[in-house]
PDB file of C-alpha atoms in Angstrom:
ATOM      1  CA  MET A   2     140.535 137.006 115.756  1.00  0.00           C
ATOM      2  CA  TYR A   3     142.533 139.373 113.527  1.00  0.00           C
ATOM      3  CA  SER A   4     144.465 136.454 112.020  1.00  0.00           C
ATOM      4  CA  THR A   5     141.224 134.591 111.245  1.00  0.00           C
ATOM      5  CA  ILE A   6     139.696 137.660 109.586  1.00  0.00           C
ATOM      6  CA  SER A   7     142.870 138.152 107.536  1.00  0.00           C
ATOM      7  CA  LEU A   8     142.760 134.549 106.344  1.00  0.00           C
ATOM      8  CA  VAL A   9     139.060 134.879 105.490  1.00  0.00           C
ATOM      9  CA  ASN A  10     139.800 138.008 103.425  1.00  0.00           C
ATOM     10  CA  ARG A  11     142.665 136.197 101.705  1.00  0.00           C
ATOM     11  CA  ASN A  12     140.439 133.246 100.738  1.00  0.00           C
ATOM     12  CA  ILE A  13     137.655 135.499  99.458  1.00  0.00           C
ATOM     13  CA  LYS A  14     140.066 137.534  97.319  1.00  0.00           C
ATOM     14  CA  ALA A  15     141.685 134.356  95.959  1.00  0.00           C
ATOM     15  CA  TYR A  16     138.271 133.077  94.879  1.00  0.00           C
ATOM     16  CA  LEU A  17     137.157 136.328  93.271  1.00  0.00           C
ATOM     17  CA  ARG A  18     140.416 136.628  91.342  1.00  0.00           C
ATOM     18  CA  ASP A  19     139.771 133.301  89.653  1.00  0.00           C
ATOM     19  CA  LYS A  20     137.097 134.247  87.130  1.00  0.00           C
ATOM     20  CA  THR A  21     136.828 130.664  85.875  1.00  0.00           C
ATOM     21  CA  ALA A  22     136.022 129.380  89.357  1.00  0.00           C
ATOM     22  CA  VAL A  23     133.375 132.077  89.765  1.00  0.00           C
ATOM     23  CA  PHE A  24     131.826 131.138  86.424  1.00  0.00           C
ATOM     24  CA  PHE A  25     131.673 127.425  87.205  1.00  0.00           C
ATOM     25  CA  SER A  26     130.078 128.239  90.543  1.00  0.00           C
ATOM     26  CA  PHE A  27     127.105 129.505  88.547  1.00  0.00           C
ATOM     27  CA  LEU A  28     127.221 126.705  85.967  1.00  0.00           C
ATOM     28  CA  SER A  29     124.542 124.610  87.667  1.00  0.00           C
ATOM     29  CA  VAL A  30     122.225 127.627  87.763  1.00  0.00           C
ATOM     30  CA  ILE A  31     122.850 128.264  84.058  1.00  0.00           C
ATOM     31  CA  ILE A  32     122.134 124.595  83.254  1.00  0.00           C
ATOM     32  CA  LEU A  33     118.925 124.699  85.252  1.00  0.00           C
ATOM     33  CA  LEU A  34     117.734 127.871  83.551  1.00  0.00           C
ATOM     34  CA  GLY A  35     118.461 126.399  80.133  1.00  0.00           C
ATOM     35  CA  LEU A  36     116.722 123.153  81.053  1.00  0.00           C
ATOM     36  CA  TYR A  37     113.556 124.962  82.107  1.00  0.00           C
ATOM     37  CA  ILE A  38     113.537 127.471  79.265  1.00  0.00           C
ATOM     38  CA  LEU A  39     114.263 124.952  76.481  1.00  0.00           C
ATOM     39  CA  PHE A  40     112.526 121.808  77.714  1.00  0.00           C
ATOM     40  CA  LEU A  41     110.498 121.939  80.916  1.00  0.00           C
ATOM     41  CA  GLY A  42     109.040 125.435  81.051  1.00  0.00           C
ATOM     42  CA  ASN A  43     105.957 124.759  78.939  1.00  0.00           C
ATOM     43  CA  ASN A  44     105.447 121.315  80.459  1.00  0.00           C
ATOM     44  CA  LEU A  45     105.154 122.859  83.916  1.00  0.00           C
ATOM     45  CA  ARG A  46     102.493 125.353  82.853  1.00  0.00           C
ATOM     46  CA  PRO A  47      99.200 123.945  84.161  1.00  0.00           C
ATOM     47  CA  ASP A  48      96.367 123.539  81.660  1.00  0.00           C
ATOM     48  CA  GLY A  49      92.738 124.457  82.206  1.00  0.00           C
ATOM     49  CA  LEU A  50      93.360 127.565  84.328  1.00  0.00           C
ATOM     50  CA  GLU A  51      92.630 130.168  81.651  1.00  0.00           C
ATOM     51  CA  GLY A  52      89.382 131.311  83.262  1.00  0.00           C
ATOM     52  CA  ILE A  53      90.796 131.105  86.762  1.00  0.00           C
ATOM     53  CA  LEU A  54      94.167 132.839  86.488  1.00  0.00           C
ATOM     54  CA  THR A  55      95.486 135.352  84.001  1.00  0.00           C
ATOM     55  CA  ASP A  56      98.441 134.446  81.782  1.00  0.00           C
ATOM     56  CA  ASN A  57     100.775 136.520  83.966  1.00  0.00           C
ATOM     57  CA  GLN A  58      99.482 134.850  87.109  1.00  0.00           C
ATOM     58  CA  ILE A  59     100.119 131.404  85.607  1.00  0.00           C
ATOM     59  CA  THR A  60     103.650 132.506  84.733  1.00  0.00           C
ATOM     60  CA  PHE A  61     104.038 133.774  88.306  1.00  0.00           C
ATOM     61  CA  LEU A  62     102.978 130.344  89.580  1.00  0.00           C
ATOM     62  CA  VAL A  63     105.549 128.578  87.370  1.00  0.00           C
ATOM     63  CA  TYR A  64     108.336 130.979  88.391  1.00  0.00           C
ATOM     64  CA  SER A  65     107.420 130.538  92.050  1.00  0.00           C
ATOM     65  CA  GLN A  66     108.237 126.844  91.889  1.00  0.00           C
ATOM     66  CA  LEU A  67     111.338 127.355  89.700  1.00  0.00           C
ATOM     67  CA  ILE A  68     113.161 129.973  91.771  1.00  0.00           C
ATOM     68  CA  PRO A  69     113.481 127.963  95.030  1.00  0.00           C
ATOM     69  CA  GLY A  70     115.290 125.229  93.093  1.00  0.00           C
ATOM     70  CA  LEU A  71     117.648 127.813  91.596  1.00  0.00           C
ATOM     71  CA  ILE A  72     118.439 129.178  95.045  1.00  0.00           C
ATOM     72  CA  VAL A  73     119.065 125.743  96.572  1.00  0.00           C
ATOM     73  CA  ILE A  74     121.298 124.495  93.741  1.00  0.00           C
ATOM     74  CA  ASN A  75     123.179 127.788  93.978  1.00  0.00           C
ATOM     75  CA  SER A  76     123.856 127.106  97.664  1.00  0.00           C
ATOM     76  CA  VAL A  77     125.563 123.888  96.514  1.00  0.00           C
ATOM     77  CA  SER A  78     127.582 125.155  93.555  1.00  0.00           C
ATOM     78  CA  ILE A  79     128.903 128.365  95.149  1.00  0.00           C
ATOM     79  CA  PRO A  80     130.695 126.792  98.159  1.00  0.00           C
ATOM     80  CA  LEU A  81     131.947 123.891  96.061  1.00  0.00           C
ATOM     81  CA  GLY A  82     133.456 126.394  93.634  1.00  0.00           C
ATOM     82  CA  ASN A  83     135.261 128.573  96.146  1.00  0.00           C
ATOM     83  CA  LEU A  84     136.437 125.700  98.345  1.00  0.00           C
ATOM     84  CA  GLY A  85     138.814 124.817  95.530  1.00  0.00           C
ATOM     85  CA  ASN A  86     141.237 127.096  97.411  1.00  0.00           C
ATOM     86  CA  ILE A  87     141.715 124.285  99.915  1.00  0.00           C
ATOM     87  CA  ILE A  88     142.823 121.839  97.207  1.00  0.00           C
ATOM     88  CA  ASN A  89     145.198 124.384  95.681  1.00  0.00           C
ATOM     89  CA  ASP A  90     146.731 125.275  99.032  1.00  0.00           C
ATOM     90  CA  PHE A  91     147.386 121.636  99.930  1.00  0.00           C
ATOM     91  CA  GLU A  92     148.511 120.376  96.521  1.00  0.00           C
ATOM     92  CA  TYR A  93     150.871 123.280  95.872  1.00  0.00           C
ATOM     93  CA  ARG A  94     151.905 123.428  99.545  1.00  0.00           C
ATOM     94  CA  GLN A  95     150.814 127.016  99.988  1.00  0.00           C
ATOM     95  CA  ILE A  96     149.486 125.820 103.323  1.00  0.00           C
ATOM     96  CA  ASP A  97     153.109 125.670 104.519  1.00  0.00           C
ATOM     97  CA  SER A  98     153.325 129.459 104.533  1.00  0.00           C
ATOM     98  CA  PHE A  99     150.543 129.564 107.141  1.00  0.00           C
ATOM     99  CA  LEU A 100     152.215 126.973 109.344  1.00  0.00           C
ATOM    100  CA  VAL A 101     155.415 129.002 109.809  1.00  0.00           C
ATOM    101  CA  THR A 102     153.337 131.810 111.345  1.00  0.00           C
ATOM    102  CA  PRO A 103     151.895 131.889 114.892  1.00  0.00           C
ATOM    103  CA  VAL A 104     148.404 131.230 113.474  1.00  0.00           C
ATOM    104  CA  LYS A 105     146.840 128.129 115.009  1.00  0.00           C
ATOM    105  CA  ARG A 106     145.814 125.344 112.660  1.00  0.00           C
ATOM    106  CA  TYR A 107     142.155 125.405 113.650  1.00  0.00           C
ATOM    107  CA  LYS A 108     142.008 129.071 112.621  1.00  0.00           C
ATOM    108  CA  VAL A 109     143.294 128.190 109.157  1.00  0.00           C
ATOM    109  CA  ILE A 110     140.576 125.561 108.776  1.00  0.00           C
ATOM    110  CA  LEU A 111     137.918 127.851 110.271  1.00  0.00           C
ATOM    111  CA  ALA A 112     138.894 130.588 107.804  1.00  0.00           C
ATOM    112  CA  TYR A 113     138.255 128.266 104.860  1.00  0.00           C
ATOM    113  CA  TYR A 114     134.752 127.563 106.124  1.00  0.00           C
ATOM    114  CA  LEU A 115     133.910 131.161 107.051  1.00  0.00           C
ATOM    115  CA  SER A 116     135.108 132.576 103.738  1.00  0.00           C
ATOM    116  CA  SER A 117     133.059 130.024 101.822  1.00  0.00           C
ATOM    117  CA  PHE A 118     130.023 130.655 104.024  1.00  0.00           C
ATOM    118  CA  VAL A 119     130.260 134.441 103.580  1.00  0.00           C
ATOM    119  CA  ILE A 120     130.614 134.175  99.789  1.00  0.00           C
ATOM    120  CA  THR A 121     127.701 131.737  99.565  1.00  0.00           C
ATOM    121  CA  VAL A 122     125.410 133.878 101.729  1.00  0.00           C
ATOM    122  CA  ILE A 123     126.141 137.120  99.878  1.00  0.00           C
ATOM    123  CA  ILE A 124     125.809 135.690  96.359  1.00  0.00           C
ATOM    124  CA  SER A 125     122.730 133.623  97.270  1.00  0.00           C
ATOM    125  CA  ILE A 126     120.957 136.611  98.823  1.00  0.00           C
ATOM    126  CA  LEU A 127     121.728 138.741  95.770  1.00  0.00           C
ATOM    127  CA  LEU A 128     120.445 135.963  93.510  1.00  0.00           C
ATOM    128  CA  THR A 129     117.291 135.570  95.600  1.00  0.00           C
ATOM    129  CA  VAL A 130     116.442 139.271  95.593  1.00  0.00           C
ATOM    130  CA  ALA A 131     117.253 139.623  91.882  1.00  0.00           C
ATOM    131  CA  ALA A 132     115.138 136.575  90.994  1.00  0.00           C
ATOM    132  CA  PHE A 133     112.165 137.834  93.004  1.00  0.00           C
ATOM    133  CA  LEU A 134     112.406 141.296  91.440  1.00  0.00           C
ATOM    134  CA  ILE A 135     112.669 139.887  87.914  1.00  0.00           C
ATOM    135  CA  MET A 136     109.675 137.651  88.591  1.00  0.00           C
ATOM    136  CA  GLY A 137     107.676 140.608  89.839  1.00  0.00           C
ATOM    137  CA  ILE A 138     108.616 142.874  86.934  1.00  0.00           C
ATOM    138  CA  SER A 139     107.920 140.217  84.279  1.00  0.00           C
ATOM    139  CA  THR A 140     104.573 139.070  85.689  1.00  0.00           C
ATOM    140  CA  GLY A 141     103.265 142.139  87.515  1.00  0.00           C
ATOM    141  CA  GLU A 142     102.833 139.993  90.651  1.00  0.00           C
ATOM    142  CA  HIS A 143     105.236 141.074  93.395  1.00  0.00           C
ATOM    143  CA  LEU A 144     106.034 138.901  96.399  1.00  0.00           C
ATOM    144  CA  ALA A 145     105.182 140.276  99.834  1.00  0.00           C
ATOM    145  CA  PHE A 146     108.012 141.815 101.862  1.00  0.00           C
ATOM    146  CA  MET A 147     107.751 139.090 104.523  1.00  0.00           C
ATOM    147  CA  ILE A 148     108.420 136.442 101.864  1.00  0.00           C
ATOM    148  CA  TYR A 149     111.658 138.273 101.040  1.00  0.00           C
ATOM    149  CA  ILE A 150     112.638 138.243 104.730  1.00  0.00           C
ATOM    150  CA  GLN A 151     111.714 134.605 105.299  1.00  0.00           C
ATOM    151  CA  SER A 152     113.518 133.530 102.118  1.00  0.00           C
ATOM    152  CA  ILE A 153     116.703 135.405 103.062  1.00  0.00           C
ATOM    153  CA  LEU A 154     116.704 133.799 106.518  1.00  0.00           C
ATOM    154  CA  LEU A 155     116.324 130.390 104.905  1.00  0.00           C
ATOM    155  CA  VAL A 156     119.157 131.223 102.499  1.00  0.00           C
ATOM    156  CA  VAL A 157     121.465 131.846 105.469  1.00  0.00           C
ATOM    157  CA  LEU A 158     120.434 128.512 107.011  1.00  0.00           C
ATOM    158  CA  PHE A 159     120.866 126.664 103.718  1.00  0.00           C
ATOM    159  CA  SER A 160     124.274 128.264 103.193  1.00  0.00           C
ATOM    160  CA  PHE A 161     125.429 126.996 106.592  1.00  0.00           C
ATOM    161  CA  ILE A 162     124.299 123.433 105.871  1.00  0.00           C
ATOM    162  CA  SER A 163     125.499 123.372 102.256  1.00  0.00           C
ATOM    163  CA  THR A 164     128.912 124.822 103.058  1.00  0.00           C
ATOM    164  CA  ALA A 165     129.425 122.301 105.857  1.00  0.00           C
ATOM    165  CA  ILE A 166     128.590 119.420 103.481  1.00  0.00           C
ATOM    166  CA  MET A 167     130.770 120.826 100.716  1.00  0.00           C
ATOM    167  CA  ILE A 168     133.799 121.405 102.954  1.00  0.00           C
ATOM    168  CA  PHE A 169     133.550 117.800 104.144  1.00  0.00           C
ATOM    169  CA  ILE A 170     133.512 116.539 100.547  1.00  0.00           C
ATOM    170  CA  THR A 171     136.409 118.844  99.705  1.00  0.00           C
ATOM    171  CA  SER A 172     138.432 117.562 102.668  1.00  0.00           C
ATOM    172  CA  LEU A 173     138.332 114.068 101.117  1.00  0.00           C
ATOM    173  CA  ILE A 174     139.733 115.236  97.764  1.00  0.00           C
ATOM    174  CA  LYS A 175     143.495 115.441  97.351  1.00  0.00           C
ATOM    175  CA  SER A 176     144.105 116.717  93.823  1.00  0.00           C
ATOM    176  CA  VAL A 177     142.967 119.579  91.634  1.00  0.00           C
ATOM    177  CA  ASN A 178     141.970 117.188  88.834  1.00  0.00           C
ATOM    178  CA  ALA A 179     139.800 115.107  91.139  1.00  0.00           C
ATOM    179  CA  PHE A 180     138.186 118.244  92.535  1.00  0.00           C
ATOM    180  CA  GLY A 181     137.394 119.458  89.032  1.00  0.00           C
ATOM    181  CA  ALA A 182     135.715 116.162  88.187  1.00  0.00           C
ATOM    182  CA  VAL A 183     133.654 116.175  91.383  1.00  0.00           C
ATOM    183  CA  SER A 184     132.576 119.813  91.090  1.00  0.00           C
ATOM    184  CA  GLY A 185     131.609 119.231  87.453  1.00  0.00           C
ATOM    185  CA  VAL A 186     129.043 116.543  88.221  1.00  0.00           C
ATOM    186  CA  PHE A 187     128.042 117.063  91.855  1.00  0.00           C
ATOM    187  CA  GLY A 188     125.710 120.017  91.292  1.00  0.00           C
ATOM    188  CA  THR A 189     123.947 118.198  88.467  1.00  0.00           C
ATOM    189  CA  LEU A 190     123.651 115.021  90.561  1.00  0.00           C
ATOM    190  CA  ILE A 191     122.115 116.944  93.451  1.00  0.00           C
ATOM    191  CA  GLY A 192     119.756 118.694  91.050  1.00  0.00           C
ATOM    192  CA  PHE A 193     118.281 115.400  89.859  1.00  0.00           C
ATOM    193  CA  THR A 194     118.238 113.554  93.196  1.00  0.00           C
ATOM    194  CA  SER A 195     116.600 116.518  94.953  1.00  0.00           C
ATOM    195  CA  GLY A 196     113.759 116.984  92.483  1.00  0.00           C
ATOM    196  CA  ILE A 197     115.117 120.320  91.271  1.00  0.00           C
ATOM    197  CA  TYR A 198     115.915 119.440  87.663  1.00  0.00           C
ATOM    198  CA  MET A 199     113.092 116.930  87.345  1.00  0.00           C
ATOM    199  CA  PRO A 200     109.891 116.755  89.449  1.00  0.00           C
ATOM    200  CA  LEU A 201     109.976 113.755  91.758  1.00  0.00           C
ATOM    201  CA  PHE A 202     106.452 112.644  90.857  1.00  0.00           C
ATOM    202  CA  VAL A 203     107.625 111.596  87.359  1.00  0.00           C
ATOM    203  CA  LEU A 204     110.465 109.451  88.756  1.00  0.00           C
ATOM    204  CA  PRO A 205     110.254 105.891  90.133  1.00  0.00           C
ATOM    205  CA  GLU A 206     109.110 105.566  93.742  1.00  0.00           C
ATOM    206  CA  PHE A 207     112.518 104.432  94.959  1.00  0.00           C
ATOM    207  CA  MET A 208     113.984 107.738  93.725  1.00  0.00           C
ATOM    208  CA  THR A 209     111.561 109.591  95.980  1.00  0.00           C
ATOM    209  CA  LYS A 210     112.864 107.596  98.931  1.00  0.00           C
ATOM    210  CA  VAL A 211     116.441 108.334  97.906  1.00  0.00           C
ATOM    211  CA  ALA A 212     115.555 112.023  97.575  1.00  0.00           C
ATOM    212  CA  SER A 213     114.090 112.021 101.081  1.00  0.00           C
ATOM    213  CA  LEU A 214     117.573 111.245 102.433  1.00  0.00           C
ATOM    214  CA  VAL A 215     119.142 114.256 100.679  1.00  0.00           C
ATOM    215  CA  PRO A 216     119.079 117.499 102.725  1.00  0.00           C
ATOM    216  CA  PHE A 217     118.772 119.633  99.597  1.00  0.00           C
ATOM    217  CA  THR A 218     115.428 118.022  98.753  1.00  0.00           C
ATOM    218  CA  HIS A 219     113.932 119.320 101.984  1.00  0.00           C
ATOM    219  CA  MET A 220     115.570 122.724 101.514  1.00  0.00           C
ATOM    220  CA  ASN A 221     113.844 122.984  98.142  1.00  0.00           C
ATOM    221  CA  ILE A 222     110.485 121.966  99.595  1.00  0.00           C
ATOM    222  CA  LEU A 223     110.779 124.335 102.562  1.00  0.00           C
ATOM    223  CA  LEU A 224     111.606 127.308 100.348  1.00  0.00           C
ATOM    224  CA  LYS A 225     108.753 126.428  97.996  1.00  0.00           C
ATOM    225  CA  ARG A 226     106.359 126.398 100.942  1.00  0.00           C
ATOM    226  CA  VAL A 227     107.394 129.996 101.609  1.00  0.00           C
ATOM    227  CA  VAL A 228     107.562 131.354  98.061  1.00  0.00           C
ATOM    228  CA  MET A 229     104.599 129.538  96.471  1.00  0.00           C
ATOM    229  CA  THR A 230     102.057 130.409  99.173  1.00  0.00           C
ATOM    230  CA  GLN A 231     101.273 133.734  97.523  1.00  0.00           C
ATOM    231  CA  ALA A 232     100.855 132.066  94.111  1.00  0.00           C
ATOM    232  CA  PHE A 233      98.362 129.568  95.520  1.00  0.00           C
ATOM    233  CA  ASP A 234      96.468 132.417  97.190  1.00  0.00           C
ATOM    234  CA  LEU A 235      95.681 133.727  93.691  1.00  0.00           C
ATOM    235  CA  PHE A 236      93.236 130.853  93.193  1.00  0.00           C
ATOM    236  CA  ASP A 237      89.674 131.938  93.932  1.00  0.00           C
ATOM    237  CA  PRO A 238      87.490 128.975  95.008  1.00  0.00           C
ATOM    238  CA  ASN A 239      84.443 130.797  93.606  1.00  0.00           C
ATOM    239  CA  LYS A 240      85.818 130.422  90.056  1.00  0.00           C
ATOM    240  CA  PHE A 241      85.623 126.640  90.241  1.00  0.00           C
ATOM    241  CA  GLU A 242      82.527 124.569  89.615  1.00  0.00           C
ATOM    242  CA  SER A 243      82.620 123.250  93.158  1.00  0.00           C
ATOM    243  CA  LEU A 244      84.733 123.298  96.291  1.00  0.00           C
ATOM    244  CA  GLU A 245      85.677 119.674  95.603  1.00  0.00           C
ATOM    245  CA  GLN A 246      87.088 120.647  92.206  1.00  0.00           C
ATOM    246  CA  TYR A 247      89.067 123.483  93.798  1.00  0.00           C
ATOM    247  CA  ASN A 248      90.554 121.107  96.381  1.00  0.00           C
ATOM    248  CA  GLU A 249      91.413 118.541  93.707  1.00  0.00           C
ATOM    249  CA  VAL A 250      93.172 121.113  91.540  1.00  0.00           C
ATOM    250  CA  MET A 251      95.154 122.471  94.492  1.00  0.00           C
ATOM    251  CA  MET A 252      96.174 118.984  95.619  1.00  0.00           C
ATOM    252  CA  GLU A 253      97.339 118.094  92.116  1.00  0.00           C
ATOM    253  CA  LEU A 254      99.327 121.306  91.687  1.00  0.00           C
ATOM    254  CA  LYS A 255     101.036 120.887  95.052  1.00  0.00           C
ATOM    255  CA  LYS A 256     101.963 117.336  94.140  1.00  0.00           C
ATOM    256  CA  VAL A 257     103.300 118.250  90.688  1.00  0.00           C
ATOM    257  CA  TYR A 258     105.272 121.259  91.962  1.00  0.00           C
ATOM    258  CA  GLY A 259     106.816 119.413  94.921  1.00  0.00           C
ATOM    259  CA  PHE A 260     105.118 121.611  97.510  1.00  0.00           C
ATOM    260  CA  ASN A 261     104.183 118.835  99.943  1.00  0.00           C
ATOM    261  CA  GLU A 262     106.531 117.644 102.678  1.00  0.00           C
ATOM    262  CA  LEU A 263     108.282 114.386 101.865  1.00  0.00           C
ATOM    263  CA  GLY A 264     109.265 112.958 105.231  1.00  0.00           C
ATOM    264  CA  ILE A 265     112.050 110.376 105.468  1.00  0.00           C
ATOM    265  CA  LEU A 266     111.764 107.076 103.558  1.00  0.00           C
ATOM    266  CA  GLY A 267     107.993 107.421 103.488  1.00  0.00           C
ATOM    267  CA  ILE A 268     107.789 108.095 107.227  1.00  0.00           C
ATOM    268  CA  ASP A 269     106.014 111.319 108.191  1.00  0.00           C
ATOM    269  CA  VAL A 270     108.716 113.463 109.820  1.00  0.00           C
ATOM    270  CA  PRO A 271     108.001 117.174 110.538  1.00  0.00           C
ATOM    271  CA  MET A 272     110.024 119.640 108.496  1.00  0.00           C
ATOM    272  CA  ILE A 273     111.318 121.345 111.652  1.00  0.00           C
ATOM    273  CA  ALA A 274     112.771 118.021 112.834  1.00  0.00           C
ATOM    274  CA  ILE A 275     114.413 117.458 109.450  1.00  0.00           C
ATOM    275  CA  MET A 276     115.983 120.926 109.482  1.00  0.00           C
ATOM    276  CA  ILE A 277     117.298 120.402 113.024  1.00  0.00           C
ATOM    277  CA  GLY A 278     118.753 117.115 111.823  1.00  0.00           C
ATOM    278  CA  CYS A 279     120.415 118.910 108.898  1.00  0.00           C
ATOM    279  CA  ILE A 280     121.931 121.483 111.267  1.00  0.00           C
ATOM    280  CA  VAL A 281     123.292 118.712 113.501  1.00  0.00           C
ATOM    281  CA  LEU A 282     124.635 116.959 110.397  1.00  0.00           C
ATOM    282  CA  GLY A 283     126.331 120.182 109.299  1.00  0.00           C
ATOM    283  CA  ILE A 284     128.004 120.671 112.681  1.00  0.00           C
ATOM    284  CA  GLY A 285     129.136 117.041 112.725  1.00  0.00           C
ATOM    285  CA  LEU A 286     130.608 117.316 109.227  1.00  0.00           C
ATOM    286  CA  LEU A 287     132.445 120.506 110.195  1.00  0.00           C
ATOM    287  CA  VAL A 288     134.078 118.730 113.131  1.00  0.00           C
ATOM    288  CA  LEU A 289     134.945 115.742 110.946  1.00  0.00           C
ATOM    289  CA  SER A 290     136.330 117.985 108.197  1.00  0.00           C
ATOM    290  CA  SER A 291     138.476 119.810 110.737  1.00  0.00           C
ATOM    291  CA  THR A 292     139.906 116.485 111.947  1.00  0.00           C
ATOM    292  CA  ILE A 293     140.656 115.277 108.407  1.00  0.00           C
ATOM    293  CA  MET A 294     142.369 118.521 107.370  1.00  0.00           C
ATOM    294  CA  SER A 295     144.338 118.742 110.629  1.00  0.00           C
ATOM    295  CA  LYS A 296     145.823 115.319 109.867  1.00  0.00           C
ATOM    296  CA  ARG A 297     146.703 116.443 106.348  1.00  0.00           C
ATOM    297  CA  ILE A 298     148.381 119.564 107.697  1.00  0.00           C
ATOM    298  CA  LYS A 299     150.538 117.459 110.023  1.00  0.00           C
ATOM    299  CA  LYS A 300     151.825 115.525 107.029  1.00  0.00           C
TER     300      LYS A 300
END
């Protein structure tokens, strides 16, 4: 156990020392913020709600659907950034220094995963809390404490799944240059295919089916269903002309903001079943990654 903890500490320190790697871990988040601020922010502000919600409440609604996407894309970019240690260790044969010690190979591989998981959880939780606080301060609408708790628990779950997927992808890459190319485009690709950078309702129908096969799409939806509940509770049915109008407006907003569950390939699959499937997928990819890296170590 001591050897595993030591290797985890080593990997975390190696990541934090590389300021460029830390910066590029946040690059997808920076791109997403710029995209929303410069292009999509105003387009996602619903019209016709002036007599129903205040300006700050409308801003709170928009932020509530933006922040879950930021958190999910962060859970992708952070592990992909710090797992670059694996590529460096193999390409420059630093892995050899571990093999001459009594440390078992599976502990070396486990340490890579645990260090990435720990970094992702800590940074993602800090980002989540900071984003919620900023949203509350800027709009005057503060999220309930239970939403903080539920969101943090989901962040831990997402970090487990994302890190498992990222370590599998990393195990297939054999050079620093290839890793740089993959990490440069992967976060952006996930952002578009998961409906984070662009709402799915504006894309062709086949893209929605493709998105339904991507775990990060469902992570985004699940977190929205936690965070946006309070924003939707701000709507008073009595301020609408009729109950039918209220229901129509709510249905449209939930569709536009990607609040509704997506299922799989158009088939209605409960979110709990999808999340269990993602956990099983994560465990399977961890086992597969361990096998791939063990073979590389033997070489």
